[in-house]
PDB file of C-alpha atoms and ligand atoms in Angstrom:
ATOM      1  CA  MET A  12     -28.680  -2.732 -12.307  1.00  0.00           C
ATOM      2  CA  GLU A  13     -26.404  -0.682 -14.580  1.00  0.00           C
ATOM      3  CA  LEU A  14     -23.686   2.056 -13.387  1.00  0.00           C
ATOM      4  CA  ILE A  15     -23.067   4.577 -16.203  1.00  0.00           C
ATOM      5  CA  VAL A  16     -19.719   6.081 -16.186  1.00  0.00           C
ATOM      6  CA  GLY A  17     -17.378   8.326 -17.506  1.00  0.00           C
ATOM      7  CA  ASN A  18     -13.780   7.702 -19.143  1.00  0.00           C
ATOM      8  CA  ILE A  19     -12.802   5.188 -16.821  1.00  0.00           C
ATOM      9  CA  ALA A  20      -9.131   6.758 -17.116  1.00  0.00           C
ATOM     10  CA  PHE A  21     -10.351  10.010 -15.706  1.00  0.00           C
ATOM     11  CA  SER A  22     -13.971  10.482 -14.350  1.00  0.00           C
ATOM     12  CA  THR A  23     -12.977  11.103 -10.804  1.00  0.00           C
ATOM     13  CA  TRP A  24     -17.011  11.387 -10.336  1.00  0.00           C
ATOM     14  CA  SER A  25     -17.668   7.912 -11.681  1.00  0.00           C
ATOM     15  CA  LEU A  26     -14.871   6.239  -9.569  1.00  0.00           C
ATOM     16  CA  ARG A  27     -16.432   6.775  -6.435  1.00  0.00           C
ATOM     17  CA  PRO A  28     -19.851   4.854  -6.707  1.00  0.00           C
ATOM     18  CA  TRP A  29     -17.787   2.129  -8.905  1.00  0.00           C
ATOM     19  CA  LEU A  30     -15.859   1.626  -5.393  1.00  0.00           C
ATOM     20  CA  VAL A  31     -18.787   1.662  -3.281  1.00  0.00           C
ATOM     21  CA  LEU A  32     -20.769  -0.892  -5.106  1.00  0.00           C
ATOM     22  CA  LYS A  33     -17.807  -3.185  -5.717  1.00  0.00           C
ATOM     23  CA  HIS A  34     -17.122  -3.200  -1.567  1.00  0.00           C
ATOM     24  CA  CYS A  35     -20.804  -3.757  -1.188  1.00  0.00           C
ATOM     25  CA  GLY A  36     -20.745  -6.744  -3.388  1.00  0.00           C
ATOM     26  CA  ALA A  37     -23.417  -5.551  -5.743  1.00  0.00           C
ATOM     27  CA  ALA A  38     -24.276  -7.475  -9.067  1.00  0.00           C
ATOM     28  CA  PHE A  39     -24.205  -4.606 -11.450  1.00  0.00           C
ATOM     29  CA  THR A  40     -22.962  -3.964 -14.957  1.00  0.00           C
ATOM     30  CA  LEU A  41     -20.765  -0.879 -16.292  1.00  0.00           C
ATOM     31  CA  ALA A  42     -21.451   1.083 -18.961  1.00  0.00           C
ATOM     32  CA  GLU A  43     -18.612   3.801 -20.053  1.00  0.00           C
ATOM     33  CA  ILE A  44     -19.976   6.939 -21.930  1.00  0.00           C
ATOM     34  CA  PRO A  45     -16.660   8.519 -23.284  1.00  0.00           C
ATOM     35  CA  LEU A  46     -16.632  12.374 -22.717  1.00  0.00           C
ATOM     36  CA  TYR A  47     -15.146  14.501 -25.141  1.00  0.00           C
ATOM     37  CA  GLY A  48     -15.439  12.588 -28.350  1.00  0.00           C
ATOM     38  CA  ASP A  49     -17.819  13.375 -31.217  1.00  0.00           C
ATOM     39  CA  GLY A  50     -21.582  13.935 -30.056  1.00  0.00           C
ATOM     40  CA  TRP A  51     -20.856  13.158 -26.125  1.00  0.00           C
ATOM     41  CA  LYS A  52     -23.178  15.598 -25.008  1.00  0.00           C
ATOM     42  CA  ALA A  53     -25.985  14.535 -27.053  1.00  0.00           C
ATOM     43  CA  ARG A  54     -24.941  11.092 -25.843  1.00  0.00           C
ATOM     44  CA  LEU A  55     -25.323  12.011 -22.490  1.00  0.00           C
ATOM     45  CA  ALA A  56     -28.378  14.045 -22.461  1.00  0.00           C
ATOM     46  CA  GLU A  57     -30.518  10.807 -23.672  1.00  0.00           C
ATOM     47  CA  VAL A  58     -29.409   9.199 -20.316  1.00  0.00           C
ATOM     48  CA  SER A  59     -28.889  11.950 -18.086  1.00  0.00           C
ATOM     49  CA  PRO A  60     -31.309  13.926 -16.443  1.00  0.00           C
ATOM     50  CA  SER A  61     -28.248  16.034 -15.016  1.00  0.00           C
ATOM     51  CA  GLY A  62     -26.398  16.209 -18.332  1.00  0.00           C
ATOM     52  CA  LYS A  63     -23.687  14.456 -16.569  1.00  0.00           C
ATOM     53  CA  VAL A  64     -22.236  10.970 -15.104  1.00  0.00           C
ATOM     54  CA  PRO A  65     -22.386   8.624 -13.350  1.00  0.00           C
ATOM     55  CA  LEU A  66     -25.718   7.373 -13.014  1.00  0.00           C
ATOM     56  CA  LEU A  67     -27.393   4.252 -11.256  1.00  0.00           C
ATOM     57  CA  LYS A  68     -30.258   2.520 -12.915  1.00  0.00           C
ATOM     58  CA  VAL A  69     -32.135   0.301 -10.529  1.00  0.00           C
ATOM     59  CA  ASP A  70     -35.510  -0.640  -9.812  1.00  0.00           C
ATOM     60  CA  GLY A  71     -36.749   1.105 -12.908  1.00  0.00           C
ATOM     61  CA  GLU A  72     -35.300   4.791 -11.761  1.00  0.00           C
ATOM     62  CA  THR A  73     -32.173   6.529 -12.444  1.00  0.00           C
ATOM     63  CA  ILE A  74     -30.663   7.966  -9.853  1.00  0.00           C
ATOM     64  CA  TRP A  75     -27.620  10.411 -10.605  1.00  0.00           C
ATOM     65  CA  ASP A  76     -24.955  12.152  -8.795  1.00  0.00           C
ATOM     66  CA  SER A  77     -22.212   9.954  -6.872  1.00  0.00           C
ATOM     67  CA  LEU A  78     -23.511  10.990  -3.224  1.00  0.00           C
ATOM     68  CA  ALA A  79     -26.934   9.959  -4.173  1.00  0.00           C
ATOM     69  CA  ILE A  80     -25.610   6.606  -5.292  1.00  0.00           C
ATOM     70  CA  SER A  81     -23.497   5.959  -2.381  1.00  0.00           C
ATOM     71  CA  VAL A  82     -26.059   6.770   0.046  1.00  0.00           C
ATOM     72  CA  TRP A  83     -28.880   4.514  -2.073  1.00  0.00           C
ATOM     73  CA  ALA A  84     -25.981   1.735  -1.460  1.00  0.00           C
ATOM     74  CA  ALA A  85     -25.743   2.546   2.037  1.00  0.00           C
ATOM     75  CA  GLU A  86     -29.215   2.019   2.451  1.00  0.00           C
ATOM     76  CA  ARG A  87     -29.386  -1.103   0.150  1.00  0.00           C
ATOM     77  CA  TYR A  88     -26.514  -2.945   1.409  1.00  0.00           C
ATOM     78  CA  PRO A  89     -26.651  -2.250   5.170  1.00  0.00           C
ATOM     79  CA  ASP A  90     -23.927  -5.194   6.025  1.00  0.00           C
ATOM     80  CA  ALA A  91     -21.668  -3.410   4.059  1.00  0.00           C
ATOM     81  CA  ALA A  92     -20.756  -0.781   6.670  1.00  0.00           C
ATOM     82  CA  LEU A  93     -20.469   2.111   4.351  1.00  0.00           C
ATOM     83  CA  TRP A  94     -21.072   4.173   7.525  1.00  0.00           C
ATOM     84  CA  PRO A  95     -18.988   3.024  10.531  1.00  0.00           C
ATOM     85  CA  ASP A  96     -20.684   1.450  13.289  1.00  0.00           C
ATOM     86  CA  ASP A  97     -19.048   4.182  15.853  1.00  0.00           C
ATOM     87  CA  ALA A  98     -21.250   6.838  16.197  1.00  0.00           C
ATOM     88  CA  ALA A  99     -18.890   9.702  16.785  1.00  0.00           C
ATOM     89  CA  ALA A 100     -16.914   8.406  13.765  1.00  0.00           C
ATOM     90  CA  ARG A 101     -20.006   7.790  11.672  1.00  0.00           C
ATOM     91  CA  TRP A 102     -21.055  11.720  11.974  1.00  0.00           C
ATOM     92  CA  LEU A 103     -17.544  12.598  10.770  1.00  0.00           C
ATOM     93  CA  CYS A 104     -17.474  10.546   8.245  1.00  0.00           C
ATOM     94  CA  ARG A 105     -20.283  11.888   6.878  1.00  0.00           C
ATOM     95  CA  SER A 106     -18.705  15.322   7.370  1.00  0.00           C
ATOM     96  CA  VAL A 107     -15.882  14.453   5.344  1.00  0.00           C
ATOM     97  CA  VAL A 108     -18.015  12.802   2.757  1.00  0.00           C
ATOM     98  CA  CYS A 109     -19.928  15.844   2.274  1.00  0.00           C
ATOM     99  CA  GLU A 110     -17.027  18.284   2.381  1.00  0.00           C
ATOM    100  CA  MET A 111     -15.390  16.248  -0.206  1.00  0.00           C
ATOM    101  CA  HIS A 112     -18.432  16.693  -2.292  1.00  0.00           C
ATOM    102  CA  SER A 113     -19.002  20.105  -1.912  1.00  0.00           C
ATOM    103  CA  SER A 114     -15.320  21.810  -1.864  1.00  0.00           C
ATOM    104  CA  PHE A 115     -12.072  21.493  -3.254  1.00  0.00           C
ATOM    105  CA  GLY A 116     -12.530  23.307  -6.051  1.00  0.00           C
ATOM    106  CA  ALA A 117      -8.655  24.626  -6.504  1.00  0.00           C
ATOM    107  CA  LEU A 118      -7.980  21.483  -6.303  1.00  0.00           C
ATOM    108  CA  ARG A 119     -10.175  19.435  -9.056  1.00  0.00           C
ATOM    109  CA  THR A 120      -9.472  22.835 -11.333  1.00  0.00           C
ATOM    110  CA  GLU A 121      -5.718  23.331 -11.040  1.00  0.00           C
ATOM    111  CA  CYS A 122      -5.209  19.477 -10.755  1.00  0.00           C
ATOM    112  CA  GLY A 123      -7.812  18.443 -13.276  1.00  0.00           C
ATOM    113  CA  MET A 124      -8.048  15.179 -14.824  1.00  0.00           C
ATOM    114  CA  GLY A 125      -8.785  14.442 -18.389  1.00  0.00           C
ATOM    115  CA  PRO A 126      -7.932  16.948 -21.326  1.00  0.00           C
ATOM    116  CA  ASP A 127      -6.134  20.284 -20.297  1.00  0.00           C
ATOM    117  CA  ALA A 128      -6.082  23.399 -22.267  1.00  0.00           C
ATOM    118  CA  ASN A 129      -3.072  22.167 -24.101  1.00  0.00           C
ATOM    119  CA  GLY A 130      -4.974  18.696 -25.228  1.00  0.00           C
ATOM    120  CA  VAL A 131      -2.893  16.685 -22.781  1.00  0.00           C
ATOM    121  CA  ILE A 132      -4.824  13.938 -20.918  1.00  0.00           C
ATOM    122  CA  HIS A 133      -4.196  13.782 -17.359  1.00  0.00           C
ATOM    123  CA  THR A 134      -5.383  10.416 -15.999  1.00  0.00           C
ATOM    124  CA  MET A 135      -6.038   8.456 -12.270  1.00  0.00           C
ATOM    125  CA  VAL A 136      -4.363   5.453 -13.505  1.00  0.00           C
ATOM    126  CA  GLY A 137      -1.696   5.737 -15.535  1.00  0.00           C
ATOM    127  CA  ASP A 138       2.503   6.240 -14.930  1.00  0.00           C
ATOM    128  CA  ASP A 139       2.594   9.414 -16.230  1.00  0.00           C
ATOM    129  CA  ARG A 140       3.003  12.543 -13.896  1.00  0.00           C
ATOM    130  CA  ALA A 141       2.402  16.419 -14.118  1.00  0.00           C
ATOM    131  CA  GLU A 142       3.977  19.375 -13.131  1.00  0.00           C
ATOM    132  CA  PRO A 143       3.066  20.325  -9.263  1.00  0.00           C
ATOM    133  CA  PRO A 144       0.422  23.142  -8.570  1.00  0.00           C
ATOM    134  CA  THR A 145       1.855  26.174  -7.749  1.00  0.00           C
ATOM    135  CA  SER A 146      -1.096  28.257  -6.455  1.00  0.00           C
ATOM    136  CA  GLU A 147      -2.091  29.220  -2.918  1.00  0.00           C
ATOM    137  CA  ALA A 148      -5.738  28.105  -3.509  1.00  0.00           C
ATOM    138  CA  VAL A 149      -4.474  24.630  -4.231  1.00  0.00           C
ATOM    139  CA  ALA A 150      -2.229  24.563  -1.502  1.00  0.00           C
ATOM    140  CA  ALA A 151      -4.932  25.611   1.110  1.00  0.00           C
ATOM    141  CA  ASP A 152      -7.356  22.616  -0.345  1.00  0.00           C
ATOM    142  CA  VAL A 153      -4.070  20.346   0.298  1.00  0.00           C
ATOM    143  CA  ARG A 154      -3.348  21.171   3.484  1.00  0.00           C
ATOM    144  CA  ARG A 155      -7.040  20.985   4.583  1.00  0.00           C
ATOM    145  CA  LEU A 156      -7.019  17.011   3.114  1.00  0.00           C
ATOM    146  CA  VAL A 157      -3.991  16.174   4.803  1.00  0.00           C
ATOM    147  CA  GLU A 158      -5.778  17.650   8.047  1.00  0.00           C
ATOM    148  CA  ILE A 159      -8.612  15.491   7.918  1.00  0.00           C
ATOM    149  CA  MET A 160      -6.487  12.824   7.032  1.00  0.00           C
ATOM    150  CA  THR A 161      -4.337  13.164  10.009  1.00  0.00           C
ATOM    151  CA  THR A 162      -6.899  13.685  12.598  1.00  0.00           C
ATOM    152  CA  MET A 163      -9.139  10.962  11.691  1.00  0.00           C
ATOM    153  CA  ARG A 164      -6.649   8.303  10.794  1.00  0.00           C
ATOM    154  CA  ALA A 165      -5.061   9.397  14.496  1.00  0.00           C
ATOM    155  CA  ARG A 166      -8.362   9.228  16.136  1.00  0.00           C
ATOM    156  CA  PHE A 167     -10.439   6.279  14.355  1.00  0.00           C
ATOM    157  CA  GLY A 168      -7.713   4.234  12.090  1.00  0.00           C
ATOM    158  CA  ALA A 169      -6.895   1.653  14.735  1.00  0.00           C
ATOM    159  CA  ASP A 170      -8.968  -1.487  12.857  1.00  0.00           C
ATOM    160  CA  GLY A 171      -7.293  -0.806   9.787  1.00  0.00           C
ATOM    161  CA  PRO A 172      -5.226   1.375   7.363  1.00  0.00           C
ATOM    162  CA  TYR A 173      -8.272   3.577   5.828  1.00  0.00           C
ATOM    163  CA  LEU A 174      -9.326   6.976   7.339  1.00  0.00           C
ATOM    164  CA  PHE A 175     -11.846   5.156   9.716  1.00  0.00           C
ATOM    165  CA  GLY A 176      -9.626   2.158  10.194  1.00  0.00           C
ATOM    166  CA  LYS A 177     -11.885  -0.103   8.017  1.00  0.00           C
ATOM    167  CA  TRP A 178     -12.813   1.171   4.638  1.00  0.00           C
ATOM    168  CA  SER A 179     -15.851   3.179   4.377  1.00  0.00           C
ATOM    169  CA  MET A 180     -17.760   5.769   1.868  1.00  0.00           C
ATOM    170  CA  ALA A 181     -14.812   8.652   3.128  1.00  0.00           C
ATOM    171  CA  ASP A 182     -12.317   5.970   1.459  1.00  0.00           C
ATOM    172  CA  ALA A 183     -14.370   6.063  -2.070  1.00  0.00           C
ATOM    173  CA  PHE A 184     -14.794  10.030  -1.986  1.00  0.00           C
ATOM    174  CA  LEU A 185     -10.949  10.254  -1.149  1.00  0.00           C
ATOM    175  CA  THR A 186      -9.639   8.038  -3.382  1.00  0.00           C
ATOM    176  CA  PRO A 187      -9.822  10.410  -6.377  1.00  0.00           C
ATOM    177  CA  VAL A 188      -8.275  12.770  -4.532  1.00  0.00           C
ATOM    178  CA  ALA A 189      -5.242  10.173  -3.870  1.00  0.00           C
ATOM    179  CA  THR A 190      -5.018   9.961  -7.550  1.00  0.00           C
ATOM    180  CA  ARG A 191      -4.516  13.544  -8.059  1.00  0.00           C
ATOM    181  CA  PHE A 192      -1.945  13.599  -5.396  1.00  0.00           C
ATOM    182  CA  ARG A 193       0.116  11.062  -7.011  1.00  0.00           C
ATOM    183  CA  HIS A 194      -0.270  12.458 -10.625  1.00  0.00           C
ATOM    184  CA  TYR A 195       0.435  15.801  -9.708  1.00  0.00           C
ATOM    185  CA  ARG A 196       3.194  14.906  -7.460  1.00  0.00           C
ATOM    186  CA  ILE A 197       2.042  16.680  -4.618  1.00  0.00           C
ATOM    187  CA  ASP A 198       4.540  16.667  -1.608  1.00  0.00           C
ATOM    188  CA  LEU A 199       2.120  16.073   1.431  1.00  0.00           C
ATOM    189  CA  ALA A 200       5.318  16.768   4.094  1.00  0.00           C
ATOM    190  CA  ALA A 201       5.182  19.948   2.577  1.00  0.00           C
ATOM    191  CA  HIS A 202       1.521  20.608   3.559  1.00  0.00           C
ATOM    192  CA  GLY A 203       1.786  19.513   6.940  1.00  0.00           C
ATOM    193  CA  ASP A 204       2.068  15.295   6.635  1.00  0.00           C
ATOM    194  CA  GLN A 205       5.107  15.434   8.959  1.00  0.00           C
ATOM    195  CA  ASP A 206       4.737  11.819  10.013  1.00  0.00           C
ATOM    196  CA  GLY A 207       3.464  10.772   6.815  1.00  0.00           C
ATOM    197  CA  ILE A 208       0.199   9.510   8.371  1.00  0.00           C
ATOM    198  CA  ALA A 209      -1.330  11.105   5.421  1.00  0.00           C
ATOM    199  CA  ALA A 210       1.024   9.844   2.589  1.00  0.00           C
ATOM    200  CA  GLY A 211       0.580   6.516   4.059  1.00  0.00           C
ATOM    201  CA  TYR A 212      -3.304   6.672   3.935  1.00  0.00           C
ATOM    202  CA  VAL A 213      -2.764   7.697   0.496  1.00  0.00           C
ATOM    203  CA  ALA A 214      -0.784   4.729  -0.340  1.00  0.00           C
ATOM    204  CA  ALA A 215      -3.102   2.388   0.565  1.00  0.00           C
ATOM    205  CA  LEU A 216      -6.071   3.768  -1.160  1.00  0.00           C
ATOM    206  CA  LEU A 217      -4.179   3.928  -4.801  1.00  0.00           C
ATOM    207  CA  ARG A 218      -3.072   0.146  -3.651  1.00  0.00           C
ATOM    208  CA  HIS A 219      -6.842  -1.066  -2.744  1.00  0.00           C
ATOM    209  CA  PRO A 220      -7.378  -4.183  -4.876  1.00  0.00           C
ATOM    210  CA  ASP A 221     -10.492  -1.967  -6.343  1.00  0.00           C
ATOM    211  CA  PHE A 222      -8.842   0.570  -7.291  1.00  0.00           C
ATOM    212  CA  LEU A 223      -6.241  -1.608  -8.944  1.00  0.00           C
ATOM    213  CA  GLU A 224      -9.270  -3.483 -10.785  1.00  0.00           C
ATOM    214  CA  TRP A 225     -10.341   0.046 -12.049  1.00  0.00           C
ATOM    215  CA  THR A 226      -6.800   0.583 -13.032  1.00  0.00           C
ATOM    216  CA  GLU A 227      -6.756  -2.564 -14.785  1.00  0.00           C
ATOM    217  CA  ARG A 228     -10.412  -1.552 -16.687  1.00  0.00           C
ATOM    218  CA  ALA A 229      -8.929   2.078 -17.689  1.00  0.00           C
ATOM    219  CA  VAL A 230      -5.779   0.116 -19.676  1.00  0.00           C
ATOM    220  CA  THR A 231      -7.801  -3.295 -20.955  1.00  0.00           C
ATOM    221  CA  GLN A 232     -10.651  -0.473 -22.470  1.00  0.00           C
ATOM    222  CA  GLY A 233      -8.607   2.075 -23.404  1.00  0.00           C
ATOM    223  CA  GLY A 234      -9.638   4.581 -20.960  1.00  0.00           C
TER     224      GLY A 234
HETATM  225  N1  GSH B 313     -21.939  16.437  -8.484  1.00  0.00           N
HETATM  226  C1  GSH B 313     -21.570  14.933  -9.634  1.00  0.00           C
HETATM  227  C2  GSH B 313     -20.783  15.661 -10.475  1.00  0.00           C
HETATM  228  C3  GSH B 313     -21.003  14.666 -11.920  1.00  0.00           C
HETATM  229  C4  GSH B 313     -19.584  15.570 -12.735  1.00  0.00           C
HETATM  230  O1  GSH B 313     -19.712  16.767 -12.942  1.00  0.00           O
HETATM  231  N2  GSH B 313     -19.332  14.423 -13.864  1.00  0.00           N
HETATM  232  C5  GSH B 313     -18.714  14.935 -14.840  1.00  0.00           C
HETATM  233  C6  GSH B 313     -18.128  13.737 -15.651  1.00  0.00           C
HETATM  234  S1  GSH B 313     -16.492  13.349 -13.982  1.00  0.00           S
HETATM  235  C7  GSH B 313     -19.739  15.159 -16.147  1.00  0.00           C
HETATM  236  O2  GSH B 313     -20.163  14.359 -16.141  1.00  0.00           O
HETATM  237  N3  GSH B 313     -19.316  15.996 -16.836  1.00  0.00           N
HETATM  238  C8  GSH B 313     -19.942  16.205 -18.023  1.00  0.00           C
HETATM  239  C9  GSH B 313     -20.296  17.584 -18.041  1.00  0.00           C
HETATM  240  O3  GSH B 313     -19.888  18.315 -16.972  1.00  0.00           O
HETATM  241  O4  GSH B 313     -20.676  17.987 -19.168  1.00  0.00           O
HETATM  242  C10 GSH B 313     -21.604  13.910  -8.770  1.00  0.00           C
HETATM  243  O5  GSH B 313     -21.212  13.664  -8.000  1.00  0.00           O
HETATM  244  O6  GSH B 313     -22.017  12.846  -9.675  1.00  0.00           O
END
């Protein structure tokens, strides 16, 4: 089984299925196709039906899209409990994952990862930081994310530091968001996180051992 990803340092969509497969204990190799170098579009078109990463090559098939790969993993590794056991938590976990997959365009665009219009490369993994965003559209996205984090943690967080207590697919989908909050120095308290629940959750995602391994790979492989 092979997971094909974009630049480890800044491909946010690639991080999600990597975290999922690691959590499942899957045996897989990782291939990085750097985006934005010479001829990258052609290289990507050779392997990817959608022209995008991530992709999973398994059982003679190529599965594309981070959500499709993660759902495949939930099916293949039922013991990994990528969806919470509790029925209500499971339904809401799926809502969070789907909302994360389909929304938050302002945050993605204005707090982008990768090269910006000035050629500055923003990464999920480095110590460099960028100016916080100022638009109302991003503020609305951040307020909604804080609302998700605080309400789910308050309802379901008793069994651990993650969104539904134990680590689930929602955490894989929210880890890239945590890196945007860190890199763009977004003050969660100013977006409704009065008691620090969202900030504590974000910190838990950023110190998860699998995310730290991804960070280390970006450093050692040059991102
Ligand atoms: N919805 C897709 C989005 C994938 C995506 O946009 N990947 C970016 C890299 S992070 C990409 O391949 N960009 C290349 C391009 O747009 O040409 C997923 O979840 O996998």
